[in-house]
Each structure stands twice: as structure tokens, then as C-alpha cells.
Amino acid sequence: MRAAAFDYHAPSSLDEAVGLLAEHGDDARVLAGGQSLVPAMNSRLARPGHVIDINRIAHAERPHVSAGRLRIPPLMRHVDFDTLAVDGPLGPLMRDVTRHISHLPIRLRGTFCGSVANADPASEWCLATTVLGAEMIARSARRGVRNVLAKAFYESIMTTALADDEMLVEVQIPLLSPFVRYGFHKIARRSGDYGLALCLVVYERDEDEMVKVRVGLGGVEAVPRRLGAVEELLERRQPSRRLFREAADLAAEIADPLVTADGDEAYQRDLTRAVVTRALDRSLEG
Amino acid sequence: MSRNIRITMEVNGEDRTIVVEARTTLADALREGCHLTGTKTGCEDGVCGACTVLVDGEPIRSCLMFAVQAHGRAVRTVESLSDGITLHPLQVAFHEHHAVGCGYCTPGLLMLTLGALERSPEIDEDEIQRVVAANSCRCTDAHAVVKAVRAAQTAMRAGRE
């Protein structure tokens, strides 16, 4: 199929882009990488009357670091995280995560901010921003700029706190301490496919103990979520296979799986157990 | 804003000006507007990769880019690989390593792997496998494709020296 007809806009600045959003509201969609939006349009799941192509906006590709945060602009592509975006553990973490996203042609086009704004439950970046305590910067022509914490940003499946006239213009991620260890794992049917379950674990080592433990689960529930009870179980404990197994069992118990065509609830709890175990195991490697 | 848009893009080294609808994909613009039917469309949903072409040197799915987005950009399709007499080293290698079955996915695989090799000429076999996994082929052995790309990589390296 082909997309329904639309009016095409190619603003050359963010001001112009949010101006167009203010004018057209929920009849407009922002086109960044287009790797999710265009298939949705081609199958007519999405039929915006106006497409605002932001690819001609200059200086929207390179990230920078300020005030202890990695600041990611709207046109930073998945592939741009292959080279370390920032010093410290956050650079390799983002590189490891981005390597799980789809395939080269998709990674060359698809953008970080586009994934975040799209809020697919299986998105690697939605999970990472949740676990890393990112802040989303939303901008509208009328109300200016506001910050939304990741926790409040993802509302439901493919639904975010962004208003119809708002554009996600930046994502800020706090830098990580040099003592951080992390583990990421994704279970998918084929390499490059959507994840059925994803887990990102981040903690600091204090002597032999794990502290400031963060465990996030993606793909299983409607939105990515930190598993507080699992984090508490691991906090101030020494890592061990046995403890990790216990944590994964708890995660499987407290997960609230979406019922999808992909499988029943018991299967999704099994996936949760496996993905959490493997992410925890990974945190001890390297 | 008009729904019919005049765009100019460089296609295989030559400027082409065509009129498209905003919703026209680059794949359709190449096939129907430029009469370059070497680029195939398969799923038209970004999954299969048959429509892969290079835009400003990067391998992309031409079914997931609107033609208007290619305005002012340089596009290369499979037709650019050979002058009709001499084959590109990738084409030679695909032939020699039996990496072509029915051939429908071949233009996409050629442009995908060309783009990958031009971006990173020294990628190793694991990385080539990851690249090739981007495109679907339902009748040829993917290992043959990987072998062909390895052979072409060597030939292209020799060509540069």
C-alpha cells in the first residue's frame, strides 16, 4: 500500500518546526528517521494530513555534554552511538544498546529521539531512558520548553506525555559514575527483530557490594518500568548466581505482561526470568 | 502547500528532475519516475531490504524514504554498478560464489553490502554477517552471500592499491 496524501513541510529550524506543529496539531506528524512512521503511513495505520520533515534542520545531529548530562539532539541516529558519544561508562552502555537495534540501513536513518517519542514498548531507547533517569525536553510554540522525566513521559503503548503541538527537541541523560557496571540483554526471534523482552541493569560497586541498583524491564509490559522490588532485593548485596536467580524469579512474579499475539502470560514470565538473569550475568562480564 | 512537488536529485551521477507526490516513495520515484527498475520492491514495509539504494553513500530502504526527502541528494542504484561490459567486483563475486538464486533480492543485497564496505572497508566476517542479515533472501544460501562479500572486499582492496 501507499501512504494517504499529505502536505509536506521541510522546516529549516526548530522554531519553524514547532510553529507548524502549533498550526496543524494532531493532524501533523514529525518525520525524523521515518523507520516507524513511514511503515505506519504506508499501511495507513497513520494518516497525518501534514508531515513535518525535520531532516533539513542544521546542527541537530551531534550530541554534547553539559552540566553532567549527555544531551541528545533530535537528529542523532542510532548508528551515531557506535562511536562513543561520551566519556565514562555511559558511552559503552549506549553503544552496546544501539547495536541491538534492527539493522544497518534502519540504524543509519532511525533516530534516538524518534524512538523515544514513538514509545514502542519494545524500544531499546525507551527502556534505557527509563533506567538512566533521562529527562525529555518538550517544546511548543505557545508554551515554550518543559522537562518531563522518563518515568512520567511514557504513558501507555505508543503514547507519551507530549502534547499535539509539542516536539521532543532533546533528551538529557545524567552521566554515570566511573564505578558503574551494567548489563543489557534482549531476547528476539531473529537478530535485528523487535525484542520480546529486554532488560537493562545498572549499579555501582562499593567494595564487593552492589549499590544504587537499577533494574529495568522492557517489551513485556505496556511501557518500560524499573522493578523496584528487584532493585531492593539486590541493593547492598554481593553479586552471585544464586542471588541473580532469586532476583529474576521475583521479576517474573511481579511483571504485569501485556497479553499479545506473541504468547501467553506464562511464556512472558519465562521470558522475563531469562532476560533479567542474562542482563545481571552480563553485568559481571568485561 | 502543493501535493505535487518538483524535485531534483542526482541519480547515478546524473541530475534528474521529476514531479512526485509528497507521498511517493523514493523506490517508486526511481522505478516509475526515473525508469530505473533495477531497484526492486518486496515488502514495501522496510523489512525485506530488496529496495536498498545508497543515498549520500548510505544504504537505506528506499520504500521508507519519501522521494521529496531525496531532493538535492545523491542516489545510487544497482544500475550504477556496471557499464554493461565490466561488472563491479561485488557482482563478479556474487556470480562466482553462487550468491544469486532467483535474483530478486540481489540488487538490494548488492547496494546494502556496497554501502557497508564503503563505510567500513575493513569489516570482519561477523560484521558482514550482521550486515547481510538486514536483507531477506528466500532462495539462496546466506553463507554464499557472505563469502561473496568477503571475496569482493579483497578485490576492492586490491583495486584501491
Short mmCIF file of C-alpha atoms in Angstrom, two decimals:
data_model
loop_
_atom_site.label_atom_id
_atom_site.label_comp_id
_atom_site.label_asym_id
_atom_site.label_seq_id
_atom_site.Cartn_x
_atom_site.Cartn_y
_atom_site.Cartn_z
CA MET A 1 0.00 0.00 0.00
CA ARG A 2 0.91 3.65 -0.30
CA ALA A 3 0.54 6.43 2.25
CA ALA A 4 -2.54 8.60 2.11
CA ALA A 5 -1.92 12.03 0.57
CA PHE A 6 -0.40 14.65 2.84
CA ASP A 7 1.17 18.09 2.73
CA TYR A 8 4.92 18.03 3.11
CA HIS A 9 6.82 20.62 5.12
CA ALA A 10 10.60 20.83 5.42
CA PRO A 11 11.36 23.45 8.09
CA SER A 12 14.93 24.66 8.37
CA SER A 13 14.79 25.46 12.09
CA LEU A 14 13.23 24.12 15.28
CA ASP A 15 11.27 27.38 15.62
CA GLU A 16 9.69 26.77 12.26
CA ALA A 17 9.02 23.11 13.09
CA VAL A 18 7.16 23.85 16.34
CA GLY A 19 5.32 26.67 14.56
CA LEU A 20 4.00 24.14 12.05
CA LEU A 21 3.04 21.79 14.89
CA ALA A 22 1.14 24.61 16.59
CA GLU A 23 -0.70 25.27 13.37
CA HIS A 24 -1.61 21.69 12.49
CA GLY A 25 -1.74 19.97 15.89
CA ASP A 26 -2.87 16.36 15.86
CA ASP A 27 -3.14 16.36 12.05
CA ALA A 28 0.66 16.66 11.83
CA ARG A 29 3.47 14.21 12.46
CA VAL A 30 7.16 14.92 12.81
CA LEU A 31 9.27 12.89 10.38
CA ALA A 32 12.77 12.19 11.67
CA GLY A 33 14.23 8.83 10.60
CA GLY A 34 10.86 7.60 9.39
CA GLN A 35 11.65 3.97 10.10
CA SER A 36 8.48 3.55 12.20
CA LEU A 37 6.34 6.41 10.90
CA VAL A 38 6.65 5.62 7.19
CA PRO A 39 5.64 1.93 7.53
CA ALA A 40 2.70 3.08 9.68
CA MET A 41 1.76 5.58 6.98
CA ASN A 42 2.21 3.08 4.15
CA SER A 43 -0.14 0.66 5.88
CA ARG A 44 -2.43 3.62 6.72
CA LEU A 45 -2.32 2.98 10.43
CA ALA A 46 -1.19 6.60 10.47
CA ARG A 47 -2.63 9.13 8.05
CA PRO A 48 -1.44 12.58 9.02
CA GLY A 49 -2.56 15.45 6.81
CA HIS A 50 0.78 17.18 7.36
CA VAL A 51 4.26 15.74 7.60
CA ILE A 52 6.95 17.92 9.14
CA ASP A 53 10.29 16.61 7.89
CA ILE A 54 12.97 17.81 10.32
CA ASN A 55 15.89 16.31 8.39
CA ARG A 56 16.83 19.68 6.86
CA ILE A 57 17.32 21.32 10.24
CA ALA A 58 21.03 22.02 10.64
CA HIS A 59 23.13 21.19 13.70
CA ALA A 60 20.67 18.66 15.06
CA GLU A 61 22.92 15.62 14.76
CA ARG A 62 25.76 15.86 17.26
CA PRO A 63 25.32 15.30 20.99
CA HIS A 64 27.13 17.32 23.60
CA VAL A 65 27.82 17.15 27.29
CA SER A 66 26.98 19.92 29.73
CA ALA A 67 26.17 20.13 33.44
CA GLY A 68 26.87 16.43 33.91
CA ARG A 69 24.44 15.33 31.23
CA LEU A 70 24.64 13.84 27.78
CA ARG A 71 22.35 15.94 25.64
CA ILE A 72 20.96 14.16 22.61
CA PRO A 73 19.58 16.26 19.74
CA PRO A 74 16.63 15.30 17.51
CA LEU A 75 18.61 14.01 14.54
CA MET A 76 21.15 11.82 16.31
CA ARG A 77 20.81 8.45 14.57
CA HIS A 78 21.07 5.03 16.23
CA VAL A 79 24.30 4.40 14.37
CA ASP A 80 25.89 7.54 15.82
CA PHE A 81 26.16 5.75 19.17
CA ASP A 82 28.55 3.19 17.61
CA THR A 83 31.34 5.64 18.30
CA LEU A 84 31.40 6.56 21.98
CA ALA A 85 29.09 9.51 22.49
CA VAL A 86 30.58 10.41 25.87
CA ASP A 87 33.41 9.53 28.30
CA GLY A 88 32.80 7.12 31.18
CA PRO A 89 30.54 4.05 31.24
CA LEU A 90 27.60 5.79 29.57
CA GLY A 91 29.35 5.75 26.16
CA PRO A 92 29.89 1.96 26.04
CA LEU A 93 26.45 1.36 27.55
CA MET A 94 24.77 3.34 24.78
CA ARG A 95 26.96 1.60 22.18
CA ASP A 96 26.00 -1.86 23.48
CA VAL A 97 22.32 -0.95 23.46
CA THR A 98 22.35 0.59 19.98
CA ARG A 99 23.96 -2.50 18.46
CA HIS A 100 20.76 -4.41 19.28
CA ILE A 101 18.58 -2.04 17.28
CA SER A 102 17.47 -3.50 13.97
CA HIS A 103 19.93 -3.49 11.04
CA LEU A 104 22.39 -1.09 9.43
CA PRO A 105 20.03 0.64 6.96
CA ILE A 106 17.47 1.22 9.71
CA ARG A 107 20.16 2.30 12.18
CA LEU A 108 21.53 4.81 9.67
CA ARG A 109 18.15 6.54 9.40
CA GLY A 110 16.29 5.95 12.64
CA THR A 111 16.85 8.50 15.40
CA PHE A 112 17.17 8.23 19.16
CA CYS A 113 14.61 10.96 19.86
CA GLY A 114 12.24 9.47 17.27
CA SER A 115 12.29 6.13 19.11
CA VAL A 116 11.68 7.86 22.42
CA ALA A 117 8.74 9.87 21.03
CA ASN A 118 7.33 6.78 19.31
CA ALA A 119 7.22 4.93 22.65
CA ASP A 120 7.09 1.41 21.31
CA PRO A 121 7.03 -0.96 24.33
CA ALA A 122 9.87 -2.94 22.69
CA SER A 123 12.10 0.09 22.11
CA GLU A 124 15.64 -0.23 23.45
CA TRP A 125 15.89 3.52 23.97
CA CYS A 126 12.62 3.78 25.88
CA LEU A 127 14.00 1.21 28.32
CA ALA A 128 17.41 2.89 28.55
CA THR A 129 15.94 6.35 29.17
CA THR A 130 13.72 4.91 31.91
CA VAL A 131 16.56 3.14 33.70
CA LEU A 132 19.01 6.02 33.28
CA GLY A 133 16.58 8.65 34.60
CA ALA A 134 16.55 10.69 31.41
CA GLU A 135 14.71 13.96 31.03
CA MET A 136 12.81 14.71 27.87
CA ILE A 137 12.75 18.29 26.66
CA ALA A 138 9.43 19.12 25.02
CA ARG A 139 8.96 22.35 23.15
CA SER A 140 5.90 24.08 21.78
CA ALA A 141 5.48 27.42 20.06
CA ARG A 142 2.97 28.71 22.59
CA ARG A 143 4.28 27.41 25.91
CA GLY A 144 8.00 27.20 25.30
CA VAL A 145 10.09 24.44 26.83
CA ARG A 146 9.32 21.98 29.62
CA ASN A 147 11.18 18.99 31.04
CA VAL A 148 9.47 15.66 31.56
CA LEU A 149 11.09 12.81 33.49
CA ALA A 150 11.19 9.47 31.68
CA LYS A 151 9.01 7.97 34.38
CA ALA A 152 6.20 10.40 33.55
CA PHE A 153 6.89 10.53 29.82
CA TYR A 154 5.82 7.04 28.75
CA GLU A 155 2.10 6.83 29.42
CA SER A 156 0.97 3.78 27.51
CA ILE A 157 1.69 1.82 24.36
CA MET A 158 2.97 4.36 21.83
CA THR A 159 1.57 7.17 23.93
CA THR A 160 3.70 9.82 25.62
CA ALA A 161 3.21 12.97 27.65
CA LEU A 162 3.92 15.07 24.54
CA ALA A 163 1.01 17.33 23.62
CA ASP A 164 -0.12 17.52 20.00
CA ASP A 165 1.74 20.78 19.48
CA GLU A 166 4.92 19.68 21.25
CA MET A 167 8.11 18.32 19.74
CA LEU A 168 10.75 16.31 21.57
CA VAL A 169 13.75 18.57 20.94
CA GLU A 170 16.31 16.96 23.24
CA VAL A 171 16.84 14.09 25.65
CA GLN A 172 19.21 14.59 28.57
CA ILE A 173 20.83 11.62 30.28
CA PRO A 174 22.80 12.05 33.53
CA LEU A 175 26.39 10.80 33.16
CA LEU A 176 27.34 7.64 35.04
CA SER A 177 29.89 7.25 37.80
CA PRO A 178 33.14 5.54 36.77
CA PHE A 179 32.29 2.74 39.25
CA VAL A 180 29.16 1.77 37.37
CA ARG A 181 28.67 -1.70 35.97
CA TYR A 182 25.86 -2.51 33.60
CA GLY A 183 24.32 -5.40 31.72
CA PHE A 184 21.90 -5.30 28.82
CA HIS A 185 20.10 -8.21 27.24
CA LYS A 186 17.41 -8.53 24.61
CA ILE A 187 15.50 -11.62 23.56
CA ALA A 188 14.24 -11.54 19.98
CA ARG A 189 13.22 -14.19 17.48
CA ARG A 190 15.80 -13.15 14.90
CA SER A 191 18.79 -10.86 15.02
CA GLY A 192 17.61 -7.31 14.50
CA ASP A 193 13.97 -8.10 15.19
CA TYR A 194 11.82 -6.38 17.80
CA GLY A 195 12.63 -7.53 21.32
CA LEU A 196 10.13 -9.79 23.05
CA ALA A 197 11.81 -8.91 26.33
CA LEU A 198 14.63 -6.52 27.24
CA CYS A 199 16.44 -5.82 30.46
CA LEU A 200 18.97 -3.20 31.46
CA VAL A 201 20.72 -3.42 34.82
CA VAL A 202 22.90 -0.61 36.18
CA TYR A 203 24.59 -0.45 39.58
CA GLU A 204 27.73 0.78 41.30
CA ARG A 205 30.25 -1.43 43.02
CA ASP A 206 31.07 -0.49 46.60
CA GLU A 207 33.74 -2.95 47.74
CA ASP A 208 32.03 -6.26 46.95
CA GLU A 209 28.50 -4.98 47.16
CA MET A 210 26.08 -3.64 44.59
CA VAL A 211 24.65 -0.21 45.39
CA LYS A 212 22.29 2.20 43.63
CA VAL A 213 20.87 -0.78 41.78
CA ARG A 214 18.58 -0.07 38.86
CA VAL A 215 16.76 -2.85 37.01
CA GLY A 216 14.51 -2.03 34.07
CA LEU A 217 12.26 -4.32 32.09
CA GLY A 218 11.09 -3.55 28.54
CA GLY A 219 8.99 -5.26 25.89
CA VAL A 220 6.89 -7.24 28.36
CA GLU A 221 4.65 -4.54 29.77
CA ALA A 222 2.94 -1.61 28.03
CA VAL A 223 5.76 0.74 28.99
CA PRO A 224 9.29 0.11 30.23
CA ARG A 225 9.50 0.14 34.01
CA ARG A 226 12.03 -0.09 36.81
CA LEU A 227 11.35 -3.06 39.06
CA GLY A 228 11.65 -1.51 42.50
CA ALA A 229 11.24 -4.74 44.48
CA VAL A 230 14.01 -6.41 42.46
CA GLU A 231 16.27 -3.42 42.99
CA GLU A 232 15.68 -3.59 46.76
CA LEU A 233 16.48 -7.29 46.79
CA LEU A 234 19.85 -6.65 45.11
CA GLU A 235 20.80 -3.47 46.98
CA ARG A 236 23.84 -3.80 49.28
CA ARG A 237 24.27 -7.46 48.38
CA GLN A 238 27.21 -9.27 46.85
CA PRO A 239 26.55 -10.46 43.31
CA SER A 240 26.13 -14.21 42.96
CA ARG A 241 24.43 -16.60 40.59
CA ARG A 242 22.05 -17.62 43.34
CA LEU A 243 21.06 -14.04 44.14
CA PHE A 244 20.61 -13.27 40.45
CA ARG A 245 18.32 -16.27 40.08
CA GLU A 246 16.29 -15.10 43.04
CA ALA A 247 16.03 -11.59 41.54
CA ALA A 248 14.94 -12.98 38.16
CA ASP A 249 12.27 -15.13 39.83
CA LEU A 250 10.96 -12.07 41.62
CA ALA A 251 10.93 -10.07 38.36
CA ALA A 252 8.95 -12.84 36.66
CA GLU A 253 6.48 -12.83 39.52
CA ILE A 254 5.87 -9.09 39.66
CA ALA A 255 5.86 -8.40 35.91
CA ASP A 256 2.48 -7.45 34.51
CA PRO A 257 2.67 -8.84 30.96
CA LEU A 258 0.75 -7.39 28.08
CA VAL A 259 -1.29 -10.13 26.53
CA THR A 260 -0.21 -10.18 22.92
CA ALA A 261 -0.49 -12.45 19.94
CA ASP A 262 3.11 -13.47 20.63
CA GLY A 263 2.37 -15.60 23.60
CA ASP A 264 0.57 -16.28 26.78
CA GLU A 265 1.30 -14.87 30.19
CA ALA A 266 3.32 -17.85 31.41
CA TYR A 267 5.61 -17.54 28.38
CA GLN A 268 6.14 -13.85 29.03
CA ARG A 269 7.00 -14.53 32.67
CA ASP A 270 9.54 -17.11 31.48
CA LEU A 271 10.99 -14.54 29.08
CA THR A 272 11.19 -12.04 31.93
CA ARG A 273 13.05 -14.52 34.13
CA ALA A 274 15.51 -15.32 31.34
CA VAL A 275 16.15 -11.76 30.24
CA VAL A 276 16.72 -10.47 33.78
CA THR A 277 19.09 -13.35 34.58
CA ARG A 278 21.14 -12.73 31.44
CA ALA A 279 21.33 -8.96 31.92
CA LEU A 280 22.52 -9.49 35.51
CA ASP A 281 25.07 -12.09 34.35
CA ARG A 282 26.32 -9.67 31.71
CA SER A 283 26.94 -7.02 34.34
CA LEU A 284 29.75 -9.19 35.69
CA GLU A 285 31.45 -9.63 32.31
CA GLY A 286 34.18 -7.41 30.89
CA MET B 1 1.47 23.58 0.07
CA SER B 2 1.19 21.75 -3.24
CA ARG B 3 0.86 17.99 -3.16
CA ASN B 4 2.78 17.70 -6.43
CA ILE B 5 6.38 18.62 -5.92
CA ARG B 6 9.19 19.04 -8.39
CA ILE B 7 12.41 17.53 -7.08
CA THR B 8 15.92 17.28 -8.40
CA MET B 9 18.21 14.55 -7.26
CA GLU B 10 21.45 13.18 -8.60
CA VAL B 11 20.79 9.63 -9.71
CA ASN B 12 23.84 7.57 -10.65
CA GLY B 13 25.84 10.72 -11.34
CA GLU B 14 23.19 12.49 -13.41
CA ASP B 15 20.76 15.20 -12.25
CA ARG B 16 17.16 14.10 -12.63
CA THR B 17 14.21 16.43 -12.19
CA ILE B 18 10.85 14.74 -11.71
CA VAL B 19 7.45 15.61 -10.32
CA VAL B 20 6.26 13.48 -7.44
CA GLU B 21 3.52 13.48 -4.89
CA ALA B 22 4.69 14.06 -1.34
CA ARG B 23 3.67 10.50 -0.53
CA THR B 24 5.67 8.95 -3.40
CA THR B 25 8.41 6.75 -2.01
CA LEU B 26 11.93 7.00 -3.33
CA ALA B 27 11.58 3.41 -4.57
CA ASP B 28 8.56 4.33 -6.70
CA ALA B 29 10.21 7.54 -7.91
CA LEU B 30 13.26 5.60 -9.09
CA ARG B 31 11.25 2.86 -10.76
CA GLU B 32 8.41 4.89 -12.24
CA GLY B 33 9.79 8.42 -12.42
CA CYS B 34 13.34 7.60 -13.49
CA HIS B 35 12.55 4.27 -15.21
CA LEU B 36 15.29 2.54 -13.23
CA THR B 37 13.64 -0.77 -12.45
CA GLY B 38 16.76 -2.46 -11.09
CA THR B 39 15.63 -1.41 -7.62
CA LYS B 40 13.03 -3.96 -6.52
CA THR B 41 10.21 -3.56 -4.09
CA GLY B 42 9.32 -6.53 -1.91
CA CYS B 43 7.51 -5.99 1.35
CA GLU B 44 7.30 -2.19 0.93
CA ASP B 45 7.34 -2.11 4.70
CA GLY B 46 11.05 -1.76 5.45
CA VAL B 47 11.57 -5.38 6.41
CA CYS B 48 12.97 -7.21 3.38
CA GLY B 49 15.58 -4.76 2.07
CA ALA B 50 15.03 -5.54 -1.63
CA CYS B 51 14.70 -1.80 -2.32
CA THR B 52 18.01 -0.81 -0.71
CA VAL B 53 19.83 2.03 -2.52
CA LEU B 54 22.56 4.44 -1.47
CA VAL B 55 21.60 7.99 -0.53
CA ASP B 56 24.63 10.19 0.01
CA GLY B 57 26.60 6.95 0.26
CA GLU B 58 24.45 5.36 2.94
CA PRO B 59 22.46 2.18 2.29
CA ILE B 60 18.82 2.89 3.09
CA ARG B 61 15.41 1.34 2.45
CA SER B 62 14.00 3.36 -0.46
CA CYS B 63 10.46 2.27 0.47
CA LEU B 64 10.85 4.11 3.80
CA MET B 65 12.04 7.41 2.35
CA PHE B 66 9.74 9.77 0.55
CA ALA B 67 11.17 10.92 -2.77
CA VAL B 68 10.91 14.58 -1.66
CA GLN B 69 13.42 13.75 1.06
CA ALA B 70 15.98 12.87 -1.62
CA HIS B 71 15.76 16.34 -3.18
CA GLY B 72 19.32 17.66 -3.53
CA ARG B 73 20.84 14.34 -2.52
CA ALA B 74 22.91 11.81 -4.45
CA VAL B 75 21.26 8.46 -5.06
CA ARG B 76 22.98 5.36 -6.38
CA THR B 77 21.09 2.34 -7.63
CA VAL B 78 22.19 -1.07 -8.87
CA GLU B 79 22.30 0.31 -12.43
CA SER B 80 25.39 2.32 -11.44
CA LEU B 81 27.48 -0.77 -10.72
CA SER B 82 28.22 -1.88 -14.24
CA ASP B 83 28.72 -0.09 -17.55
CA GLY B 84 27.18 -3.06 -19.34
CA ILE B 85 30.56 -4.56 -20.17
CA THR B 86 32.54 -4.79 -16.95
CA LEU B 87 30.89 -5.97 -13.77
CA HIS B 88 31.56 -4.44 -10.36
CA PRO B 89 33.76 -6.64 -8.12
CA LEU B 90 30.70 -7.33 -5.94
CA GLN B 91 28.72 -8.51 -8.95
CA VAL B 92 31.62 -10.72 -10.05
CA ALA B 93 31.88 -12.19 -6.55
CA PHE B 94 28.11 -12.81 -6.26
CA HIS B 95 28.31 -14.67 -9.59
CA GLU B 96 31.38 -16.70 -8.69
CA HIS B 97 30.13 -17.68 -5.24
CA HIS B 98 26.63 -18.64 -6.39
CA ALA B 99 25.14 -15.92 -4.21
CA VAL B 100 22.29 -15.33 -6.63
CA GLY B 101 19.19 -17.52 -6.63
CA CYS B 102 16.12 -16.06 -8.27
CA GLY B 103 17.86 -12.69 -8.20
CA TYR B 104 15.00 -10.59 -6.87
CA CYS B 105 16.81 -9.62 -3.67
CA THR B 106 20.18 -9.25 -5.41
CA PRO B 107 20.05 -5.51 -6.26
CA GLY B 108 19.22 -4.77 -2.64
CA LEU B 109 21.95 -7.04 -1.32
CA LEU B 110 24.49 -5.52 -3.71
CA MET B 111 23.68 -1.95 -2.66
CA LEU B 112 23.49 -2.89 1.02
CA THR B 113 26.89 -4.56 1.02
CA LEU B 114 28.46 -1.91 -1.23
CA GLY B 115 27.30 0.75 1.20
CA ALA B 116 28.60 -1.22 4.17
CA LEU B 117 32.01 -1.80 2.52
CA GLU B 118 32.33 1.84 1.52
CA ARG B 119 31.52 2.94 5.06
CA SER B 120 33.86 0.42 6.69
CA PRO B 121 36.20 -1.23 4.17
CA GLU B 122 37.81 -3.49 6.79
CA ILE B 123 34.75 -5.00 8.47
CA ASP B 124 35.27 -8.62 9.54
CA GLU B 125 33.19 -11.66 8.72
CA ASP B 126 31.00 -11.37 11.82
CA GLU B 127 30.16 -7.81 10.91
CA ILE B 128 29.45 -8.80 7.29
CA GLN B 129 27.04 -11.43 8.59
CA ARG B 130 25.28 -8.80 10.67
CA VAL B 131 25.03 -6.53 7.64
CA VAL B 132 23.72 -9.25 5.33
CA ALA B 133 21.10 -10.23 7.94
CA ALA B 134 19.42 -6.90 7.20
CA ASN B 135 18.01 -8.20 3.92
CA SER B 136 15.80 -11.19 3.29
CA CYS B 137 16.63 -13.81 0.71
CA ARG B 138 14.38 -16.82 0.46
CA CYS B 139 16.19 -19.00 -2.05
CA THR B 140 19.95 -18.57 -1.77
CA ASP B 141 22.35 -19.62 0.94
CA ALA B 142 23.21 -16.58 3.04
CA HIS B 143 26.68 -18.06 3.61
CA ALA B 144 27.30 -17.78 -0.13
CA VAL B 145 26.43 -14.09 0.08
CA VAL B 146 28.84 -13.61 2.99
CA LYS B 147 31.59 -15.44 1.09
CA ALA B 148 30.95 -13.30 -1.97
CA VAL B 149 31.17 -10.11 0.05
CA ARG B 150 34.45 -11.30 1.62
CA ALA B 151 35.85 -12.00 -1.84
CA ALA B 152 34.67 -8.66 -3.16
CA GLN B 153 36.20 -6.93 -0.17
CA THR B 154 39.59 -8.39 -1.12
CA ALA B 155 39.14 -7.46 -4.78
CA MET B 156 38.07 -3.91 -3.90
CA ARG B 157 41.05 -3.55 -1.56
CA ALA B 158 43.38 -4.66 -4.38
CA GLY B 159 41.64 -2.18 -6.68
CA ARG B 160 42.40 0.68 -4.30
CA GLU B 161 46.09 -0.17 -4.03
#
